[in-house]
XYZ file of C-alpha atoms in Angstrom:
406
model
C 15.023 -87.652 73.367
C 13.796 -87.975 69.659
C 13.401 -91.145 68.150
C 15.090 -91.897 64.922
C 13.120 -93.014 61.824
C 12.834 -96.433 61.145
C 14.587 -98.092 58.111
C 11.018 -98.677 56.720
C 10.164 -95.002 56.764
C 13.490 -93.988 56.121
C 13.966 -95.920 52.856
C 14.370 -94.012 49.747
C 10.778 -93.955 47.413
C 11.146 -94.230 43.523
C 9.653 -91.014 42.059
C 9.010 -91.745 38.489
C 10.474 -89.604 35.951
C 8.322 -88.004 33.133
C 10.889 -89.211 30.029
C 10.356 -92.751 31.923
C 6.933 -92.888 31.851
C 7.117 -91.204 28.192
C 8.929 -94.617 27.412
C 6.974 -96.654 29.401
C 10.087 -98.253 30.847
C 9.481 -97.034 34.670
C 9.979 -99.860 36.839
C 7.589 -100.190 39.908
C 8.581 -101.806 43.183
C 6.027 -104.597 44.447
C 5.535 -102.240 47.320
C 4.319 -99.143 45.108
C 2.532 -101.227 42.658
C -0.901 -100.962 44.631
C -0.516 -97.345 45.822
C 1.189 -95.953 42.303
C -0.003 -97.565 39.688
C -3.408 -95.687 39.505
C -1.682 -92.105 39.969
C 0.675 -92.970 37.240
C -1.830 -94.010 34.826
C -3.866 -91.175 35.177
C -0.528 -88.651 34.966
C 0.591 -90.203 31.548
C -3.146 -89.752 30.346
C -3.104 -86.166 31.287
C 0.437 -85.495 29.513
C -0.740 -87.319 26.385
C -4.069 -85.033 26.616
C -2.621 -81.750 26.880
C 0.320 -82.128 24.868
C -1.127 -81.063 21.847
C -2.785 -78.150 23.303
C 0.435 -76.847 24.580
C 2.270 -77.366 21.354
C -1.077 -75.260 19.575
C -0.891 -72.350 22.134
C 2.816 -71.794 22.109
C 3.096 -72.309 18.348
C 3.893 -68.398 17.918
C 6.363 -68.722 20.732
C 8.306 -71.690 19.448
C 8.238 -69.972 15.890
C 9.673 -66.650 17.106
C 12.652 -68.050 18.692
C 15.625 -69.578 16.933
C 15.967 -73.455 16.519
C 19.336 -73.629 18.305
C 18.212 -71.306 20.963
C 17.395 -72.775 24.597
C 14.867 -71.459 26.400
C 16.503 -70.393 29.974
C 15.921 -72.461 32.885
C 14.024 -71.283 35.813
C 13.910 -72.304 39.446
C 12.143 -75.707 39.733
C 13.516 -79.436 40.005
C 16.975 -80.639 39.445
C 18.407 -83.250 37.551
C 17.354 -82.208 34.299
C 13.388 -82.527 34.861
C 12.319 -78.920 34.009
C 14.715 -79.300 30.946
C 12.827 -82.134 30.041
C 9.320 -80.280 30.100
C 10.645 -77.217 28.294
C 11.741 -79.676 25.578
C 8.245 -81.312 25.613
C 6.511 -78.113 25.244
C 8.628 -75.698 22.517
C 11.533 -78.714 21.269
C 8.789 -80.740 19.146
C 8.148 -80.081 15.440
C 9.970 -76.669 14.954
C 10.512 -76.007 11.212
C 13.717 -74.368 9.805
C 13.731 -70.382 9.882
C 15.409 -68.740 6.557
C 18.778 -66.825 7.798
C 18.598 -64.500 5.001
C 16.240 -61.239 5.057
C 13.890 -60.227 1.983
C 15.829 -57.882 -0.296
C 13.312 -55.233 -0.653
C 16.037 -52.487 -2.260
C 17.269 -55.152 -4.995
C 13.937 -56.100 -5.899
C 12.737 -52.258 -6.211
C 15.594 -51.498 -8.331
C 14.473 -54.132 -11.152
C 11.532 -51.870 -11.533
C 12.431 -48.851 -13.672
C 9.782 -46.411 -13.055
C 11.224 -43.749 -15.591
C 10.688 -46.136 -18.274
C 7.242 -47.163 -17.322
C 6.078 -43.429 -17.223
C 7.586 -42.835 -20.485
C 5.797 -45.393 -22.055
C 2.539 -44.211 -20.574
C 3.047 -40.753 -21.665
C 3.799 -42.000 -25.320
C 0.733 -44.049 -25.419
C -1.513 -41.427 -24.075
C -0.017 -38.737 -26.474
C -0.637 -41.245 -29.281
C -4.076 -42.046 -28.273
C -4.996 -38.368 -27.842
C -6.075 -38.834 -24.203
C -4.991 -36.024 -21.326
C -1.584 -36.308 -20.221
C -0.995 -37.526 -16.493
C 1.441 -35.963 -14.379
C 5.073 -37.174 -14.489
C 7.093 -37.794 -11.206
C 8.905 -34.484 -11.881
C 5.669 -32.412 -12.663
C 3.615 -30.746 -9.775
C 0.259 -32.342 -9.708
C -2.823 -29.676 -10.498
C -5.082 -29.054 -7.949
C -8.992 -28.098 -8.107
C -11.530 -26.833 -6.168
C -14.258 -29.273 -4.519
C -16.904 -27.259 -7.157
C -14.495 -27.265 -10.417
C -15.324 -29.185 -13.251
C -12.082 -30.959 -14.450
C -13.925 -32.390 -17.247
C -12.837 -30.879 -20.675
C -15.749 -29.080 -21.953
C -16.945 -26.450 -24.473
C -15.937 -22.675 -23.947
C -17.705 -20.729 -21.440
C -19.724 -17.932 -22.745
C -20.498 -14.965 -20.518
C -22.534 -12.844 -22.132
C -25.417 -14.865 -22.556
C -28.009 -11.974 -21.937
C -28.336 -9.660 -24.993
C -30.882 -6.431 -24.789
C -32.052 -4.777 -27.724
C -30.969 -1.386 -26.535
C -27.485 -1.114 -25.147
C -27.174 0.648 -21.995
C -23.871 2.149 -20.626
C -24.598 0.822 -17.573
C -23.471 -3.416 -16.954
C -23.339 -5.741 -13.976
C -21.583 -9.276 -13.668
C -22.122 -12.094 -11.306
C -19.814 -13.741 -8.587
C -19.044 -16.667 -11.652
C -18.243 -13.696 -14.188
C -21.687 -13.517 -16.123
C -22.570 -10.518 -17.469
C -25.980 -8.985 -16.736
C -26.924 -5.760 -18.971
C -29.130 -2.975 -17.387
C -32.685 -2.175 -19.322
C -34.283 1.013 -19.496
C -37.384 1.580 -17.226
C -39.946 1.561 -20.503
C -38.493 -1.855 -21.289
C -38.717 -3.180 -17.773
C -42.035 -2.225 -17.484
C -43.050 -3.756 -20.926
C -41.681 -6.912 -19.856
C -43.783 -7.122 -16.705
C -47.022 -6.100 -18.665
C -46.170 -9.420 -21.545
C -45.166 -11.566 -18.462
C -48.758 -10.335 -16.635
C -50.701 -10.957 -19.822
C -49.268 -14.482 -19.966
C -50.566 -15.401 -16.360
C -47.450 -13.806 -14.154
C -50.558 -11.329 -12.307
C -49.441 -8.787 -10.118
C -50.600 -10.451 -7.087
C -47.954 -13.367 -7.920
C -45.454 -11.084 -8.687
C -45.968 -9.307 -5.262
C -45.517 -12.856 -3.438
C -42.303 -13.473 -5.567
C -41.015 -10.252 -4.744
C -41.797 -10.423 -1.100
C -40.480 -14.022 -0.671
C -36.881 -12.902 -2.124
C -36.633 -9.614 -0.433
C -37.395 -11.102 2.732
C -34.743 -13.795 2.410
C -32.230 -11.133 1.780
C -33.455 -9.345 4.657
C -33.186 -12.467 6.741
C -29.601 -12.829 5.629
C -28.527 -8.984 6.240
C -29.930 -10.111 9.958
C -27.671 -12.333 10.713
C -29.314 -15.442 9.291
C -29.551 -18.439 11.457
C -26.555 -16.847 13.787
C -29.103 -14.212 14.666
C -32.345 -16.113 14.592
C -32.342 -19.192 16.562
C -34.397 -20.573 19.688
C -31.469 -19.040 21.917
C -31.725 -16.004 21.006
C -35.572 -15.126 21.696
C -34.662 -12.234 23.964
C -32.780 -10.390 21.009
C -35.421 -10.473 18.500
C -34.458 -8.219 15.043
C -36.493 -5.163 14.640
C -37.105 -3.936 11.130
C -38.672 -0.585 10.092
C -40.674 -0.839 6.809
C -41.208 2.395 5.124
C -43.882 1.967 2.374
C -45.592 4.499 0.049
C -49.379 4.289 -1.588
C -48.099 2.584 -4.521
C -47.168 -0.988 -5.893
C -43.960 -0.434 -4.637
C -45.423 -0.132 -1.163
C -47.762 -3.184 -1.763
C -44.266 -5.034 -2.358
C -42.800 -3.619 0.787
C -46.032 -5.067 3.037
C -45.601 -8.611 1.342
C -41.910 -9.004 2.595
C -43.047 -7.354 5.693
C -45.305 -10.082 6.284
C -43.052 -12.989 5.502
C -40.150 -11.402 7.774
C -43.069 -11.410 10.778
C -43.866 -15.084 9.881
C -40.081 -15.653 10.552
C -40.408 -14.010 14.141
C -39.253 -10.671 13.213
C -40.746 -7.694 15.009
C -41.732 -5.400 11.979
C -43.057 -1.820 12.169
C -45.197 -0.771 8.952
C -45.225 3.183 8.243
C -47.704 3.645 5.520
C -49.575 7.380 5.446
C -53.299 7.613 5.818
C -55.235 7.881 2.191
C -58.752 8.256 1.892
C -58.341 5.696 -0.802
C -55.774 2.869 -1.042
C -55.038 0.776 -4.081
C -56.522 -2.756 -4.152
C -53.020 -4.549 -4.022
C -51.985 -2.542 -1.151
C -55.233 -3.211 0.613
C -55.044 -7.058 -0.216
C -51.639 -6.874 1.568
C -52.594 -4.895 4.407
C -55.298 -7.662 5.037
C -52.617 -10.065 5.346
C -50.729 -8.208 7.237
C -53.060 -7.518 10.024
C -53.186 -11.047 10.945
C -49.462 -11.140 11.898
C -47.822 -9.543 15.000
C -46.221 -6.841 13.179
C -47.310 -3.110 14.112
C -48.695 -0.473 11.639
C -48.129 3.310 12.082
C -49.032 6.135 10.109
C -47.278 8.772 11.731
C -43.521 9.238 11.859
C -43.825 10.228 15.306
C -44.782 6.850 16.281
C -41.435 4.952 14.586
C -38.985 4.069 17.096
C -36.475 6.719 18.368
C -33.564 3.818 18.925
C -31.758 2.749 16.195
C -33.383 -0.571 14.508
C -31.625 -3.528 12.826
C -32.678 -2.627 9.398
C -34.903 0.061 7.380
C -36.504 -1.420 4.276
C -37.064 1.564 1.516
C -40.394 1.192 -0.759
C -41.548 5.194 -0.352
C -40.376 6.009 -3.990
C -42.034 5.154 -6.898
C -41.188 5.729 -10.621
C -44.498 7.423 -12.229
C -45.593 9.395 -9.051
C -43.074 11.787 -8.678
C -45.065 14.647 -6.919
C -44.946 12.327 -3.511
C -41.588 13.630 -2.723
C -43.044 16.734 -2.110
C -45.371 15.413 0.680
C -45.098 16.551 4.314
C -45.089 12.622 5.412
C -42.519 11.867 2.763
C -40.018 14.464 4.008
C -40.524 13.345 7.630
C -39.778 9.694 6.548
C -36.761 10.545 4.991
C -35.385 12.306 7.844
C -36.263 9.727 10.478
C -34.503 7.288 7.861
C -31.161 9.378 7.813
C -31.032 10.056 11.460
C -31.426 6.358 12.522
C -28.280 5.407 11.220
C -29.499 2.045 10.531
C -28.474 0.204 7.272
C -31.153 0.686 4.627
C -32.475 -1.850 2.013
C -34.325 -0.421 -1.070
C -36.391 -2.374 -3.017
C -37.028 -2.158 -6.704
C -35.646 1.724 -6.498
C -36.467 4.150 -9.171
C -33.276 5.368 -11.575
C -33.060 8.944 -10.858
C -31.488 10.260 -7.918
C -33.569 12.312 -5.296
C -32.218 15.314 -3.654
C -33.557 14.314 -0.526
C -33.960 10.618 -1.118
C -32.424 7.853 0.949
C -28.757 6.763 0.870
C -29.414 2.659 0.564
C -26.713 0.209 1.318
C -28.262 -2.535 -0.694
C -30.674 -2.577 -3.298
C -32.845 -5.465 -4.456
C -33.616 -5.333 -8.776
C -36.521 -7.403 -9.934
C -35.884 -9.509 -13.397
C -32.889 -7.704 -14.770
C -31.447 -4.524 -13.418
C -32.201 -0.836 -13.870
C -29.015 1.476 -14.621
C -28.813 2.608 -10.787
C -26.627 4.939 -9.602
C -24.133 5.022 -6.556
C -26.885 5.931 -3.959
C -28.075 2.667 -4.857
C -25.391 0.971 -2.774
C -24.699 -2.832 -3.786
C -27.039 -4.204 -5.954
C -28.676 -7.597 -6.030
C -31.017 -9.145 -8.371
C -33.759 -11.333 -7.684
C -35.793 -13.897 -10.036
C -39.473 -13.032 -9.673
C -40.467 -16.162 -12.413
C -40.379 -14.529 -15.682
C -40.057 -17.603 -17.894
C -37.549 -17.075 -20.883
C -39.819 -17.030 -23.693
C -41.491 -13.779 -22.556
C -37.922 -12.236 -22.415
C -37.721 -12.956 -26.124
C -41.242 -11.832 -26.758
C -39.744 -8.499 -26.113
C -36.803 -8.767 -28.324
C -34.373 -10.165 -24.953
C -32.182 -12.959 -25.558
C -32.147 -14.195 -22.149
C -30.718 -17.391 -20.270
C -30.733 -17.470 -16.377
C -28.001 -15.992 -14.122
C -29.012 -17.461 -11.026
C -27.947 -20.912 -11.262
C -29.309 -22.516 -7.915
C -30.586 -19.263 -6.291
C -32.997 -16.840 -6.080
C -30.816 -13.804 -5.165
C -27.599 -13.071 -6.727
C -25.133 -9.922 -6.140
C -24.125 -7.954 -9.176
C -20.835 -6.063 -9.339
C -20.218 -2.903 -11.220
C -17.941 -3.139 -14.717
């Protein structure tokens, strides 16, 4: 049988309230004074120390609630002890919040945009500045490379030659580039050579510009990159025993330096010109291949054929067997053809070119020359003036530009 607890053990004990401790009105019985005084002191000190932290930590929560809103009571002690705890945390020092919202539409209606724009336009018309766009006007759009600043009218005809030829070209930007006769072009190169632009320097510039154009025609960075080492482009270079052929050999040397497989065709002659001999010595130091017979040219189609067979002076070379065989091979190979500095006249057994590269100023080329390009070989402006040409460079930031027939 269970014993009932004694009266001393079942006597109710006074549990201090937080409100009583806050007001320092708690009454402690003599029996609890020795055992509870230290606990009460520690508890009151902890409440006072954490009260400021709780107010700072919950400042956003207290400000986001309405002042009269009471925090919902959660499960806890009865007799209002949980409510007293919430009042201590959220109920002190709450500022009054405005009941009305800011009227954005009313304040925006006070700003008269039409009157302001009209005042701006009136001021700009009086001062002569460029008019801005009004709310009803569609703003103008410009390209990233278009100049929007007002400047002088553009002059498209900035190259004037003494002899007016019927053939004229224009660049992508609309500049007019007239053609010149072969005699004037030859005189221009002769005067440039007299001032220091020697044949060797001209051959080097022509080779660099022609190789840059050929690299672009072969695919540029999409074709010539380390991932396509197994697909090296092949170029067949057809050269004659003259200065035009030396220009082609210089181009082949630069292409070979850029990891292009070059097959150079040059017929055997007892005596070669000194420019050709010098270019052949440099070409022999590359990985290019030199052949003297058309039979040694590849039977399969190549990526590009560069034609340097023709010459302005030595027209009798067209009757040679090696010339006819080379022309026949190029026409049967079905590869696109690039002609470097082609002559004016159209030959009956010539090679139809897809592209042609002119030097300095173009000659009046025919339709068999294909699309004409112009390269800068470094002739100064005063050299043009010395032969009677009013010249302004049409190249811009490039050394090779396309020309369009007008």
